[in-house]
Short mmCIF file of C-alpha atoms and ligand atoms in Angstrom, two decimals:
data_model
loop_
_atom_site.label_atom_id
_atom_site.label_comp_id
_atom_site.label_asym_id
_atom_site.label_seq_id
_atom_site.Cartn_x
_atom_site.Cartn_y
_atom_site.Cartn_z
CA MET A 102 53.55 -25.43 48.61
CA HIS A 103 52.80 -27.77 45.78
CA VAL A 104 49.27 -27.70 44.33
CA HIS A 105 48.37 -30.82 42.46
CA SER A 106 47.30 -30.22 38.88
CA TYR A 107 43.94 -31.92 39.52
CA GLU A 108 43.30 -29.41 42.25
CA LYS A 109 44.12 -26.56 39.90
CA ILE A 110 41.61 -27.88 37.37
CA TRP A 111 38.88 -28.13 40.00
CA LEU A 112 39.68 -24.64 41.30
CA ALA A 113 39.41 -23.26 37.78
CA LEU A 114 36.12 -25.09 37.17
CA GLY A 115 34.75 -23.79 40.48
CA LEU A 116 35.66 -20.22 39.61
CA GLY A 117 34.20 -20.67 36.14
CA LEU A 118 30.88 -21.85 37.58
CA ILE A 119 30.68 -18.83 39.86
CA LEU A 120 31.29 -16.48 36.94
CA LEU A 121 28.72 -18.34 34.84
CA LEU A 122 26.16 -18.00 37.63
CA ILE A 123 26.76 -14.27 38.07
CA GLY A 124 26.63 -13.83 34.31
CA SER A 125 23.34 -15.66 33.91
CA VAL A 126 21.70 -13.74 36.76
CA THR A 127 22.92 -10.47 35.24
CA TYR A 128 21.68 -11.44 31.80
CA GLY A 129 18.31 -12.50 33.21
CA ALA A 130 17.88 -9.12 34.87
CA VAL A 131 19.18 -6.92 32.06
CA GLY A 132 19.18 -8.88 28.79
CA PRO A 133 15.48 -9.20 27.95
CA GLY A 134 14.85 -5.50 28.65
CA VAL A 135 13.32 -5.93 32.07
CA SER A 136 13.15 -2.63 33.94
CA MET A 137 11.59 -1.09 37.00
CA VAL A 138 9.38 1.97 37.03
CA ALA A 139 11.85 4.83 37.28
CA ALA A 140 11.66 6.86 40.46
CA ASP A 141 11.57 10.11 38.49
CA GLN A 142 8.71 8.97 36.28
CA PRO A 143 5.71 11.26 36.74
CA THR A 144 2.79 9.72 38.56
CA VAL A 145 -0.92 10.12 37.94
CA ASP A 146 -3.85 10.43 40.31
CA PRO A 147 -5.79 7.18 39.84
CA THR A 148 -8.98 8.81 41.12
CA ALA A 149 -8.74 11.66 38.63
CA LEU A 150 -7.91 9.93 35.36
CA ASP A 151 -10.82 11.85 33.82
CA GLU A 152 -8.67 14.96 34.08
CA ASP A 153 -5.60 13.41 32.47
CA ASP A 154 -5.03 14.19 28.78
CA ARG A 155 -4.01 10.65 28.05
CA PHE A 156 -6.39 8.61 30.14
CA ALA A 157 -9.61 10.64 30.13
CA GLU A 158 -10.20 9.09 26.72
CA PRO A 159 -8.16 5.90 26.43
CA ARG A 160 -7.12 5.61 22.79
CA VAL A 161 -4.34 5.16 20.27
CA GLU A 162 -2.80 8.32 18.89
CA GLN A 163 -0.20 9.08 16.24
CA VAL A 164 2.74 10.97 17.77
CA GLY A 165 5.29 10.88 14.96
CA GLU A 166 5.96 9.48 11.55
CA ASN A 167 5.01 5.84 12.05
CA GLU A 168 5.05 6.27 15.82
CA TYR A 169 2.01 5.81 17.97
CA GLU A 170 1.05 5.90 21.62
CA ALA A 171 -1.63 3.71 23.11
CA TYR A 172 -3.19 5.04 26.32
CA VAL A 173 -4.75 2.15 28.16
CA VAL A 174 -6.66 2.09 31.44
CA ALA A 175 -6.95 -1.16 33.37
CA TYR A 176 -9.83 -1.59 35.78
CA GLN A 177 -11.75 -4.29 37.61
CA PHE A 178 -12.28 -6.19 35.31
CA GLY A 179 -11.20 -5.11 31.87
CA PHE A 180 -9.12 -2.79 29.75
CA GLU A 181 -10.05 0.36 27.93
CA PRO A 182 -10.01 0.67 24.95
CA ASP A 183 -10.95 -2.84 23.92
CA PRO A 184 -10.01 -3.79 21.28
CA ILE A 185 -6.79 -1.81 21.24
CA VAL A 186 -6.36 -1.14 17.53
CA ILE A 187 -2.79 -0.38 16.42
CA PRO A 188 -1.26 -0.05 12.95
CA ALA A 189 0.98 -2.70 11.40
CA ASN A 190 4.70 -2.15 10.83
CA SER A 191 4.98 0.73 13.25
CA THR A 192 6.39 1.61 16.65
CA VAL A 193 3.81 1.66 19.39
CA THR A 194 4.37 2.76 22.98
CA PHE A 195 1.81 1.46 25.39
CA MET A 196 1.15 3.61 28.44
CA VAL A 197 -0.93 1.68 30.88
CA THR A 198 -2.33 2.75 34.22
CA SER A 199 -4.95 1.46 36.62
CA ARG A 200 -7.92 3.27 38.07
CA ASP A 201 -8.36 0.92 41.02
CA VAL A 202 -6.05 -1.92 42.07
CA THR A 203 -2.86 -3.49 40.76
CA HIS A 204 -3.36 -5.36 37.49
CA GLY A 205 -1.18 -6.96 34.86
CA PHE A 206 -0.97 -6.22 31.14
CA GLU A 207 0.37 -9.15 29.17
CA VAL A 208 0.14 -9.39 25.41
CA VAL A 209 -0.11 -13.15 25.07
CA GLY A 210 2.60 -14.82 23.04
CA THR A 211 4.91 -11.79 23.09
CA ASN A 212 7.37 -10.40 25.62
CA ALA A 213 5.16 -7.33 26.13
CA ASN A 214 4.26 -7.77 29.77
CA THR A 215 4.04 -5.28 32.60
CA MET A 216 2.56 -4.79 36.02
CA VAL A 217 -0.01 -1.99 36.16
CA ILE A 218 0.01 -0.03 39.38
CA PRO A 219 -2.51 2.67 40.33
CA GLY A 220 -0.72 6.02 40.28
CA GLU A 221 2.05 4.82 37.98
CA VAL A 222 2.20 4.78 34.20
CA SER A 223 3.76 1.58 32.89
CA THR A 224 5.42 2.25 29.57
CA LEU A 225 6.51 -0.30 27.00
CA THR A 226 7.42 0.10 23.36
CA VAL A 227 6.86 -2.54 20.71
CA GLU A 228 7.50 -2.86 16.99
CA THR A 229 4.46 -4.28 15.24
CA GLY A 230 4.71 -6.67 12.34
CA GLY A 231 1.97 -7.57 9.89
CA PRO A 232 -1.76 -7.50 10.64
CA THR A 233 -2.74 -9.98 13.32
CA GLU A 234 -4.58 -10.25 16.59
CA TYR A 235 -3.35 -10.83 20.13
CA GLY A 236 -5.06 -11.55 23.37
CA VAL A 237 -4.31 -9.42 26.42
CA ILE A 238 -4.66 -10.84 29.90
CA CYS A 239 -4.30 -9.57 33.43
CA ASN A 240 -1.72 -11.63 35.26
CA GLU A 241 -1.95 -10.07 38.72
CA TYR A 242 -4.71 -11.31 40.98
CA CYS A 243 -7.10 -8.38 41.26
CA GLY A 244 -10.37 -9.71 42.55
CA ALA A 245 -13.27 -12.07 41.96
CA ALA A 246 -13.30 -11.80 38.16
CA HIS A 247 -9.54 -11.62 37.66
CA HIS A 248 -9.58 -14.76 35.54
CA GLY A 249 -11.95 -13.12 33.07
CA MET A 250 -10.06 -9.84 32.73
CA GLU A 251 -8.92 -9.69 29.14
CA ALA A 252 -8.87 -7.63 25.99
CA THR A 253 -7.71 -7.81 22.39
CA VAL A 254 -4.93 -6.05 20.50
CA GLU A 255 -5.73 -5.78 16.82
CA VAL A 256 -2.83 -4.99 14.51
CA VAL A 257 -4.43 -3.65 11.33
CA PRO A 258 -3.02 -2.32 8.03
CA GLN A 259 -2.03 1.37 8.16
CA ASP A 260 -4.86 2.60 5.92
CA GLU A 261 -7.43 0.67 7.91
CA PHE A 262 -6.07 2.23 11.10
CA GLU A 263 -6.30 5.71 9.65
CA SER A 264 -9.85 5.27 8.47
CA SER A 265 -10.86 3.85 11.84
CA THR A 266 -9.58 6.89 13.72
CA GLY A 267 -10.07 9.58 11.09
CA GLY A 268 -12.28 12.31 12.51
CA SER A 269 -13.59 10.19 15.35
CA THR A 270 -12.13 12.46 17.97
CA ASP A 271 -12.30 16.08 16.91
CA SER A 272 -12.30 17.74 20.29
CA GLY A 273 -11.12 21.29 19.65
CA GLY A 274 -7.42 22.01 19.67
CA SER A 275 -6.31 18.50 20.48
CA THR A 276 -4.12 18.21 17.41
CA ASP A 277 -1.47 20.60 16.21
CA GLY A 278 -1.02 21.45 12.58
CA ASP A 279 -4.38 20.00 11.71
CA GLY A 280 -5.83 20.96 8.36
CA SER A 281 -2.50 21.69 6.77
CA GLY A 282 -3.44 19.43 3.93
CA GLY A 283 -1.10 16.77 2.60
CA ASP A 284 1.06 15.39 5.36
CA GLN A 285 3.12 13.06 3.22
CU1 CUA B 734 -6.88 -7.39 36.75
CU2 CUA B 734 -6.30 -9.55 37.44
#
């Protein structure tokens, strides 16, 4: 059987388009770091957040050299803490949960964006740059005042961050190695 060369070109183009399509769908799903909540991720009881180490007192905590964790609770209709104060030029992992219904947590103008589901802890890690301020909005319809559900993320210089948290939470035994003196 003789296949005309024009036909061969069109066959090749057709195959190429299919590969391009599969490739772009794959990139869209994997490339920008989109992920689902893992099935083995521990859940929380949304009605008992008061008893959870992280969410009883929503806050930002240092967990390593230049590494921080921000524990955030979303509720109808706001976020706690607000503002969320995080240090500049550091790695911050947001752990966000809801105490009532499904919300969204979107740091406006960045790709930090997650759904917040009661019972699940949405985790996302960001690298902060210099001091600045971002708005946070809820992008899942959650009730009458959904449109007004917002907060602020303040990225502040390291020393300012330390002085803002220094000694504010001294509940006994919450920190290890406290009082060892210089931690440089
Ligand atoms: Cu919370 Cu919309």
